[in-house]
Amino acid sequence: MERPAPLRAKVLWPALLVALTGARLILAAYVPLAPDEAYYRLWALAPAAGYLDHPPLVALCMRLGMAVAGDTAFGLRLLGPLLAGVGSVFLAWAASLWAGRAAGIRAAVLLNATLAVGLGSLVMTPDTPLVFFMAIMLLALSRLCAGGAGWLWLLAGLAAGLGLDSKYTAALPVAGVGLWLCAFPAGRRWLLTIWPWLGALLAGLVVTPVLWWNAHHHWASFLKQGGRVEDWHPTRMLTFMGELVGGQVGLASPLVFVLFAGGVVLLWRRRDSFGSLLLYVILCPALVFVQHAVGARVQANWPVVIYPALALAAARWHPRWWPAAPVLGVLLTGIVVGQAVWAPLRLSPHTDVTLRQMGGWPSLAHAVDAAMPAGLPIIADEYGLAAELAFYMPRRTVLAVEPRWRLFALSHPACGTQGYLLRSHKRADQPDTHWFDVLDGPSAPVVRSRGGVVADTYVLYKVQLRCEGGENPMLDAARLPMRQPQLAAGL
């Protein structure tokens, strides 16, 4: 038996968690918006049961934060640090039921030391609620394996369904639970009761709105995510595998990654009831990601769905050096966040992802606004660029042109509308004549920079929106919601 955590640790770790959550809330107001975040903000302002790229829960989280703190970076991210803090408590509870209070503290500390959670709690993405609901699911399953009542399957099913409402990758650990129920004796005993079936039914009911939205939009979201399997290049397998492993070493942080791997090995060797369940929850998604990497790229953040389970597994392996792992993870997270906010290092956008994704958007918006005549809209044919302009140009109408906007409940501009199209120099082609008649341009370059380091260069074209066959309005274009800092006061 592992010795219980000393009183000092029992008091210290909640205090550290509260302090960490407070620091994250403060930093959330200062880290510039990434393009995907600005895009999810548009989801929050155009509520729907589903969207092209992901299910809707990230939009709901943003909308709730905006109801408290307005249409600001802080409002959009308010729930991120809070969900990370509360989810850490749930994860610690799950680990303590299984392996003792000290293991619970380690699990929470290790999860928070990953860059995935350290940065993900500051930048609102679908992974933020996903990790939170995976922690709740694991807590319910841990209590079940510790002799808990059958109704806990309802909690597990609710968390699984809300996880699926956050991101489709939640289906992979949920599938792992299903395999455990079929393969492990304790799981098969549960299948003889009604509770797992009721839990599955509840999960299905929670996901029903997403299914309804897809059914009424030609299964657009499912086809987009499922279409990734068509991009298959087995000759690049070594590259994709290297990216998969390297991405996890980076997002977990190097020493935490070693503890994650060691924890999985320990699970394999010591298979109690909950340990076996964790193994299925981890290996089912991991094997899917490895199989996908045989011929296609696995995005670094996809495996984040199993980080709570990996933190639980790692909590049972505590070599003497384990405290160095969270220290290194927090240090690396601090470096990245510090670069995003203060940019002490003058790095090129090729090596500095914070510059590439977040740097210079307010100054670009100001420069573009100054270069345009009053009254005309700014137009973008990239969703991330359009979303950033809609946030940082609150006094200018922003039009977005791309087929994805057909799926949004937003107003559409009429054919013949004139405005200025902003395009990155990386777009080597000319404005698409299917959408635009070019009236003038390109203009002199306008740069997006931070601290004198250029992140990207843009040019403006004066254009007129056109529609084939005289279609009116232009359905591939949308008038994006203007920024509403006063939103909190109005709700």
CSV table of C-alpha atoms in Angstrom, one decimal, residues 99-446:
chain,number,residue,atom,x,y,z
A,99,ALA,CA,-4.6,4.3,-6.0
A,100,GLY,CA,-4.8,6.6,-3.0
A,101,ARG,CA,-4.8,10.3,-2.3
A,102,ALA,CA,-1.1,10.8,-3.2
A,103,ALA,CA,-1.7,9.3,-6.6
A,104,GLY,CA,-4.7,11.6,-7.0
A,105,ILE,CA,-2.5,14.6,-6.4
A,106,ARG,CA,0.1,13.3,-8.9
A,107,ALA,CA,-2.5,12.7,-11.6
A,108,ALA,CA,-3.8,16.3,-11.3
A,109,VAL,CA,-0.3,17.8,-11.2
A,110,LEU,CA,0.9,15.8,-14.2
A,111,LEU,CA,-2.2,16.7,-16.3
A,112,ASN,CA,-1.8,20.4,-15.5
A,113,ALA,CA,1.9,20.2,-16.4
A,114,THR,CA,1.3,19.2,-20.0
A,115,LEU,CA,1.5,22.0,-22.6
A,116,ALA,CA,-1.8,20.6,-23.9
A,117,VAL,CA,-3.7,21.6,-20.8
A,118,GLY,CA,-1.4,24.5,-19.8
A,119,LEU,CA,-2.0,26.2,-23.1
A,120,GLY,CA,-5.4,24.7,-23.8
A,121,SER,CA,-6.8,26.3,-20.6
A,122,LEU,CA,-5.8,29.7,-22.0
A,123,VAL,CA,-6.9,29.2,-25.6
A,124,MET,CA,-10.5,28.0,-25.9
A,125,THR,CA,-10.8,25.1,-28.3
A,126,PRO,CA,-13.0,22.0,-28.5
A,127,ASP,CA,-10.3,20.1,-26.5
A,128,THR,CA,-11.1,22.3,-23.4
A,129,PRO,CA,-14.6,20.9,-22.7
A,130,LEU,CA,-13.5,17.5,-24.1
A,131,VAL,CA,-10.8,17.0,-21.4
A,132,PHE,CA,-13.2,18.1,-18.7
A,133,PHE,CA,-15.9,15.6,-19.6
A,134,MET,CA,-13.3,12.8,-20.1
A,135,ALA,CA,-12.2,13.5,-16.5
A,136,ILE,CA,-15.9,13.2,-15.3
A,137,MET,CA,-16.3,9.9,-17.2
A,138,LEU,CA,-13.2,8.5,-15.6
A,139,LEU,CA,-14.4,9.5,-12.2
A,140,ALA,CA,-17.6,7.7,-12.7
A,141,LEU,CA,-15.9,4.6,-14.0
A,142,SER,CA,-13.3,4.7,-11.1
A,143,ARG,CA,-16.1,4.8,-8.5
A,144,LEU,CA,-17.9,1.9,-10.4
A,145,CYS,CA,-14.8,-0.3,-10.2
A,146,ALA,CA,-14.4,0.6,-6.6
A,147,GLY,CA,-17.8,-0.9,-5.8
A,148,GLY,CA,-20.0,2.1,-6.7
A,149,ALA,CA,-23.7,1.9,-7.5
A,150,GLY,CA,-25.0,1.1,-11.0
A,151,TRP,CA,-26.5,4.5,-11.5
A,152,LEU,CA,-22.9,5.8,-12.0
A,153,TRP,CA,-23.2,4.4,-15.5
A,154,LEU,CA,-25.7,7.3,-16.1
A,155,LEU,CA,-23.0,9.8,-15.1
A,156,ALA,CA,-20.5,8.0,-17.3
A,157,GLY,CA,-23.0,8.1,-20.2
A,158,LEU,CA,-23.8,11.7,-19.7
A,159,ALA,CA,-20.1,12.7,-19.7
A,160,ALA,CA,-19.4,10.5,-22.7
A,161,GLY,CA,-22.3,12.2,-24.6
A,162,LEU,CA,-21.1,15.7,-23.7
A,163,GLY,CA,-17.6,14.7,-24.7
A,164,LEU,CA,-18.9,13.7,-28.1
A,165,ASP,CA,-20.7,17.1,-28.2
A,166,SER,CA,-17.3,18.6,-27.7
A,167,LYS,CA,-15.3,16.7,-30.2
A,168,TYR,CA,-15.8,13.5,-32.2
A,169,THR,CA,-12.6,11.9,-31.0
A,170,ALA,CA,-14.4,11.3,-27.7
A,171,ALA,CA,-15.9,8.3,-29.5
A,172,LEU,CA,-12.5,6.5,-29.3
A,173,PRO,CA,-12.1,6.2,-25.5
A,174,VAL,CA,-15.9,5.5,-25.3
A,175,ALA,CA,-15.3,2.6,-27.7
A,176,GLY,CA,-12.5,1.5,-25.3
A,177,VAL,CA,-15.1,1.3,-22.5
A,178,GLY,CA,-17.3,-0.7,-24.7
A,179,LEU,CA,-14.5,-3.2,-25.5
A,180,TRP,CA,-13.7,-3.5,-21.8
A,181,LEU,CA,-17.4,-4.3,-21.1
A,182,CYS,CA,-17.2,-7.2,-23.6
A,183,ALA,CA,-13.7,-8.5,-22.9
A,184,PHE,CA,-13.2,-8.2,-19.1
A,185,PRO,CA,-15.1,-10.4,-16.6
A,186,ALA,CA,-16.1,-7.5,-14.4
A,187,GLY,CA,-17.4,-5.7,-17.5
A,188,ARG,CA,-19.5,-8.7,-18.7
A,189,ARG,CA,-21.1,-8.8,-15.3
A,190,TRP,CA,-22.2,-5.2,-15.7
A,191,LEU,CA,-23.7,-6.1,-19.1
A,192,LEU,CA,-26.1,-8.4,-17.4
A,193,THR,CA,-27.6,-5.3,-15.6
A,194,ILE,CA,-29.6,-2.5,-17.1
A,195,TRP,CA,-27.2,0.3,-16.1
A,196,PRO,CA,-24.6,0.3,-18.9
A,197,TRP,CA,-27.4,0.2,-21.4
A,198,LEU,CA,-29.2,3.1,-19.8
A,199,GLY,CA,-25.9,5.0,-19.8
A,200,ALA,CA,-25.4,4.3,-23.5
A,201,LEU,CA,-29.0,5.5,-24.2
A,202,LEU,CA,-28.4,8.7,-22.2
A,203,ALA,CA,-25.2,9.3,-24.2
A,204,GLY,CA,-27.1,8.8,-27.4
A,205,LEU,CA,-29.8,11.3,-26.3
A,206,VAL,CA,-27.2,13.9,-25.5
A,207,VAL,CA,-25.6,13.6,-28.9
A,208,THR,CA,-29.0,13.6,-30.8
A,209,PRO,CA,-28.9,17.4,-31.6
A,210,VAL,CA,-25.6,17.0,-33.3
A,211,LEU,CA,-27.0,14.0,-35.3
A,212,TRP,CA,-30.1,16.1,-36.2
A,213,TRP,CA,-28.0,19.0,-37.4
A,214,ASN,CA,-25.8,16.7,-39.6
A,215,ALA,CA,-28.9,15.0,-41.0
A,216,HIS,CA,-30.3,18.4,-42.0
A,217,HIS,CA,-27.0,19.6,-43.5
A,218,HIS,CA,-26.1,16.7,-45.7
A,219,TRP,CA,-23.9,15.1,-43.0
A,220,ALA,CA,-21.4,17.9,-43.6
A,221,SER,CA,-19.5,17.6,-40.4
A,222,PHE,CA,-19.2,13.8,-40.4
A,223,LEU,CA,-18.1,13.8,-44.1
A,224,LYS,CA,-15.5,16.5,-43.4
A,225,GLN,CA,-14.0,14.5,-40.5
A,226,GLY,CA,-14.4,11.1,-42.1
A,227,GLY,CA,-13.0,12.5,-45.4
A,228,ARG,CA,-9.5,12.6,-43.8
A,229,VAL,CA,-9.1,8.9,-44.5
A,230,GLU,CA,-9.0,9.7,-48.2
A,231,ASP,CA,-5.7,11.5,-47.8
A,232,TRP,CA,-3.6,8.4,-47.7
A,233,HIS,CA,0.2,8.4,-48.4
A,234,PRO,CA,1.8,5.2,-47.0
A,235,THR,CA,5.2,6.2,-48.5
A,236,ARG,CA,5.3,9.0,-45.9
A,237,MET,CA,4.7,6.7,-43.0
A,238,LEU,CA,8.0,7.4,-41.2
A,239,THR,CA,7.4,11.1,-41.4
A,240,PHE,CA,3.8,10.8,-40.1
A,241,MET,CA,4.9,8.5,-37.3
A,242,GLY,CA,7.7,10.8,-36.3
A,243,GLU,CA,5.3,13.7,-36.2
A,244,LEU,CA,2.8,11.7,-34.1
A,245,VAL,CA,5.5,10.8,-31.5
A,246,GLY,CA,7.2,14.2,-31.6
A,247,GLY,CA,3.9,16.0,-31.3
A,248,GLN,CA,3.1,14.1,-28.1
A,249,VAL,CA,6.5,14.6,-26.6
A,250,GLY,CA,6.0,18.3,-27.2
A,251,LEU,CA,2.3,18.6,-26.0
A,252,ALA,CA,2.8,16.4,-23.0
A,253,SER,CA,6.3,17.8,-22.3
A,254,PRO,CA,9.2,15.4,-22.5
A,255,LEU,CA,9.4,14.1,-18.9
A,256,VAL,CA,5.6,13.9,-18.5
A,257,PHE,CA,5.5,11.9,-21.8
A,258,VAL,CA,8.0,9.4,-20.2
A,259,LEU,CA,5.8,9.1,-17.2
A,260,PHE,CA,2.7,8.6,-19.4
A,261,ALA,CA,4.5,5.8,-21.3
A,262,GLY,CA,5.8,4.2,-18.0
A,263,GLY,CA,2.3,4.3,-16.6
A,264,VAL,CA,0.9,2.4,-19.6
A,265,VAL,CA,3.5,-0.3,-19.2
A,266,LEU,CA,2.6,-0.6,-15.5
A,267,LEU,CA,-1.0,-0.9,-16.4
A,268,TRP,CA,-0.1,-3.8,-18.8
A,269,ARG,CA,1.8,-5.6,-16.0
A,270,ARG,CA,-0.7,-5.0,-13.2
A,271,ARG,CA,-4.3,-5.4,-14.5
A,272,ASP,CA,-6.8,-4.8,-11.8
A,273,SER,CA,-10.4,-4.0,-12.8
A,274,PHE,CA,-10.0,-0.2,-13.2
A,275,GLY,CA,-6.4,-0.6,-14.5
A,276,SER,CA,-7.7,-2.9,-17.3
A,277,LEU,CA,-10.4,-0.4,-18.1
A,278,LEU,CA,-7.9,2.4,-18.3
A,279,LEU,CA,-5.8,0.3,-20.6
A,280,TYR,CA,-8.7,-0.2,-23.0
A,281,VAL,CA,-9.5,3.6,-22.8
A,282,ILE,CA,-5.9,4.4,-23.7
A,283,LEU,CA,-5.0,1.8,-26.2
A,284,CYS,CA,-8.1,1.9,-28.3
A,285,PRO,CA,-7.6,5.5,-29.4
A,286,ALA,CA,-3.8,5.1,-29.5
A,287,LEU,CA,-4.0,2.2,-31.9
A,288,VAL,CA,-6.4,4.2,-34.1
A,289,PHE,CA,-4.0,7.1,-34.2
A,290,VAL,CA,-1.0,4.9,-35.0
A,291,GLN,CA,-3.0,3.2,-37.8
A,292,HIS,CA,-4.0,6.6,-39.2
A,293,ALA,CA,-0.3,7.7,-39.1
A,294,VAL,CA,0.5,4.8,-41.5
A,295,GLY,CA,-0.7,6.9,-44.4
A,296,ALA,CA,-1.9,10.3,-43.1
A,297,ARG,CA,-1.0,13.1,-40.7
A,298,VAL,CA,-2.3,12.9,-37.1
A,299,GLN,CA,-2.8,16.4,-35.8
A,300,ALA,CA,-0.8,16.8,-32.5
A,301,ASN,CA,-3.9,17.7,-30.5
A,302,TRP,CA,-6.0,14.7,-31.4
A,303,PRO,CA,-4.5,12.3,-28.7
A,304,VAL,CA,-5.2,14.9,-26.0
A,305,VAL,CA,-8.5,13.1,-25.5
A,306,ILE,CA,-6.6,10.3,-23.6
A,307,TYR,CA,-4.4,12.6,-21.6
A,308,PRO,CA,-6.7,12.4,-18.5
A,309,ALA,CA,-6.5,8.6,-18.7
A,310,LEU,CA,-2.7,8.7,-19.2
A,311,ALA,CA,-2.3,11.0,-16.2
A,312,LEU,CA,-4.2,8.4,-14.1
A,313,ALA,CA,-1.9,5.7,-15.4
A,314,ALA,CA,1.2,7.7,-14.7
A,315,ALA,CA,0.1,8.5,-11.2
A,316,ARG,CA,0.8,4.9,-10.1
A,317,TRP,CA,4.4,5.1,-11.3
A,318,HIS,CA,6.3,7.6,-9.2
A,319,PRO,CA,10.1,7.3,-9.6
A,320,ARG,CA,12.2,9.6,-7.4
A,321,TRP,CA,12.6,12.1,-10.2
A,322,TRP,CA,8.9,12.5,-11.0
A,323,PRO,CA,8.6,16.0,-9.5
A,324,ALA,CA,11.0,17.2,-12.2
A,325,ALA,CA,8.4,16.4,-14.9
A,326,PRO,CA,5.8,18.9,-13.8
A,327,VAL,CA,8.5,21.5,-13.1
A,328,LEU,CA,9.7,21.2,-16.7
A,329,GLY,CA,6.2,21.1,-18.1
A,330,VAL,CA,5.2,24.3,-16.3
A,331,LEU,CA,8.5,26.0,-17.3
A,332,LEU,CA,8.0,25.1,-21.0
A,333,THR,CA,4.4,26.3,-20.8
A,334,GLY,CA,5.5,29.6,-19.2
A,335,ILE,CA,8.0,30.1,-22.0
A,336,VAL,CA,5.4,29.7,-24.7
A,337,VAL,CA,2.8,31.9,-23.0
A,338,GLY,CA,5.4,34.5,-22.2
A,339,GLN,CA,6.4,34.6,-25.9
A,340,ALA,CA,2.7,34.9,-26.9
A,341,VAL,CA,2.1,37.9,-24.6
A,342,TRP,CA,5.5,39.7,-24.4
A,343,ALA,CA,7.5,38.2,-27.2
A,344,PRO,CA,11.0,38.6,-25.6
A,345,LEU,CA,12.6,36.4,-28.3
A,346,ARG,CA,12.8,37.7,-31.9
A,347,LEU,CA,12.0,34.5,-33.7
A,348,SER,CA,10.7,34.1,-37.3
A,349,PRO,CA,7.2,32.8,-37.9
A,350,HIS,CA,8.6,29.6,-39.1
A,351,THR,CA,9.9,28.8,-35.6
A,352,ASP,CA,7.5,30.8,-33.5
A,353,VAL,CA,4.0,29.4,-33.6
A,354,THR,CA,2.7,32.2,-31.3
A,355,LEU,CA,3.8,34.8,-33.8
A,356,ARG,CA,2.4,32.8,-36.7
A,357,GLN,CA,-1.0,32.2,-35.1
A,358,MET,CA,-1.5,35.2,-32.7
A,359,GLY,CA,1.0,37.9,-33.5
A,360,GLY,CA,0.0,41.4,-34.8
A,361,TRP,CA,-3.7,41.0,-35.4
A,362,PRO,CA,-4.8,44.3,-33.8
A,363,SER,CA,-2.1,46.3,-35.6
A,364,LEU,CA,-3.0,44.6,-38.9
A,365,ALA,CA,-6.7,45.5,-38.4
A,366,HIS,CA,-5.8,49.1,-37.7
A,367,ALA,CA,-3.5,49.4,-40.8
A,368,VAL,CA,-6.2,47.8,-43.0
A,369,ASP,CA,-8.9,50.1,-41.7
A,370,ALA,CA,-6.7,53.2,-42.3
A,371,ALA,CA,-6.0,52.0,-45.9
A,372,MET,CA,-9.7,51.7,-46.8
A,373,PRO,CA,-12.3,54.4,-47.5
A,374,ALA,CA,-15.0,54.7,-44.9
A,375,GLY,CA,-18.3,52.8,-45.4
A,376,LEU,CA,-17.1,49.9,-47.5
A,377,PRO,CA,-16.8,46.4,-46.0
A,378,ILE,CA,-13.6,44.4,-45.6
A,379,ILE,CA,-13.8,40.9,-47.2
A,380,ALA,CA,-11.8,37.7,-46.6
A,381,ASP,CA,-11.9,34.4,-48.4
A,382,GLU,CA,-10.1,32.5,-45.5
A,383,TYR,CA,-12.2,31.7,-42.5
A,384,GLY,CA,-9.5,32.4,-39.9
A,385,LEU,CA,-8.6,35.7,-41.4
A,386,ALA,CA,-12.2,36.7,-41.7
A,387,ALA,CA,-12.8,35.8,-38.0
A,388,GLU,CA,-9.8,37.8,-36.8
A,389,LEU,CA,-11.0,40.8,-38.7
A,390,ALA,CA,-14.5,40.5,-37.3
A,391,PHE,CA,-13.0,40.6,-33.8
A,392,TYR,CA,-10.4,43.3,-34.2
A,393,MET,CA,-12.3,45.6,-36.6
A,394,PRO,CA,-15.5,46.3,-34.6
A,395,ARG,CA,-16.5,49.4,-36.6
A,396,ARG,CA,-16.2,47.9,-40.0
A,397,THR,CA,-18.6,45.4,-41.7
A,398,VAL,CA,-16.7,42.1,-42.4
A,399,LEU,CA,-17.8,39.8,-45.2
A,400,ALA,CA,-16.5,36.2,-45.4
A,401,VAL,CA,-16.6,34.3,-48.6
A,402,GLU,CA,-16.2,30.5,-48.6
A,403,PRO,CA,-18.6,27.6,-49.1
A,404,ARG,CA,-18.6,26.8,-45.4
A,405,TRP,CA,-20.7,29.9,-44.7
A,406,ARG,CA,-23.7,28.3,-46.4
A,407,LEU,CA,-24.1,26.2,-43.2
A,408,PHE,CA,-24.4,29.2,-40.9
A,409,ALA,CA,-27.5,31.1,-39.8
A,410,LEU,CA,-26.0,34.4,-40.9
A,411,SER,CA,-27.2,37.1,-43.3
A,412,HIS,CA,-25.8,37.0,-46.8
A,413,PRO,CA,-24.8,40.1,-48.9
A,414,ALA,CA,-26.3,40.7,-52.2
A,415,CYS,CA,-24.6,40.3,-55.6
A,416,GLY,CA,-22.9,43.5,-56.7
A,417,THR,CA,-21.8,44.5,-53.2
A,418,GLN,CA,-18.4,46.3,-53.3
A,419,GLY,CA,-15.7,46.1,-50.8
A,420,TYR,CA,-12.0,45.4,-50.2
A,421,LEU,CA,-10.6,41.9,-50.3
A,422,LEU,CA,-7.7,41.2,-48.0
A,423,ARG,CA,-5.4,38.3,-49.1
A,424,SER,CA,-2.2,36.9,-47.7
A,425,HIS,CA,0.9,36.9,-50.0
A,426,LYS,CA,1.0,33.2,-49.4
A,427,ARG,CA,-2.0,32.9,-51.6
A,428,ALA,CA,-0.1,32.9,-54.9
A,429,ASP,CA,-3.2,32.8,-57.0
A,430,GLN,CA,-5.5,35.7,-57.9
A,431,PRO,CA,-9.0,36.3,-56.4
A,432,ASP,CA,-11.5,33.6,-57.4
A,433,THR,CA,-13.5,34.9,-60.4
A,434,HIS,CA,-16.4,32.7,-59.3
A,435,TRP,CA,-16.9,35.1,-56.4
A,436,PHE,CA,-15.2,38.3,-57.3
A,437,ASP,CA,-14.9,40.9,-60.1
A,438,VAL,CA,-11.6,42.7,-59.4
A,439,LEU,CA,-12.1,46.5,-59.8
A,440,ASP,CA,-8.7,47.6,-58.5
A,441,GLY,CA,-5.5,46.3,-56.9
A,442,PRO,CA,-3.4,44.9,-55.6
A,443,SER,CA,-2.6,47.6,-53.1
A,444,ALA,CA,0.8,48.3,-51.5
A,445,PRO,CA,1.6,45.5,-49.0
A,446,VAL,CA,0.2,45.6,-45.4
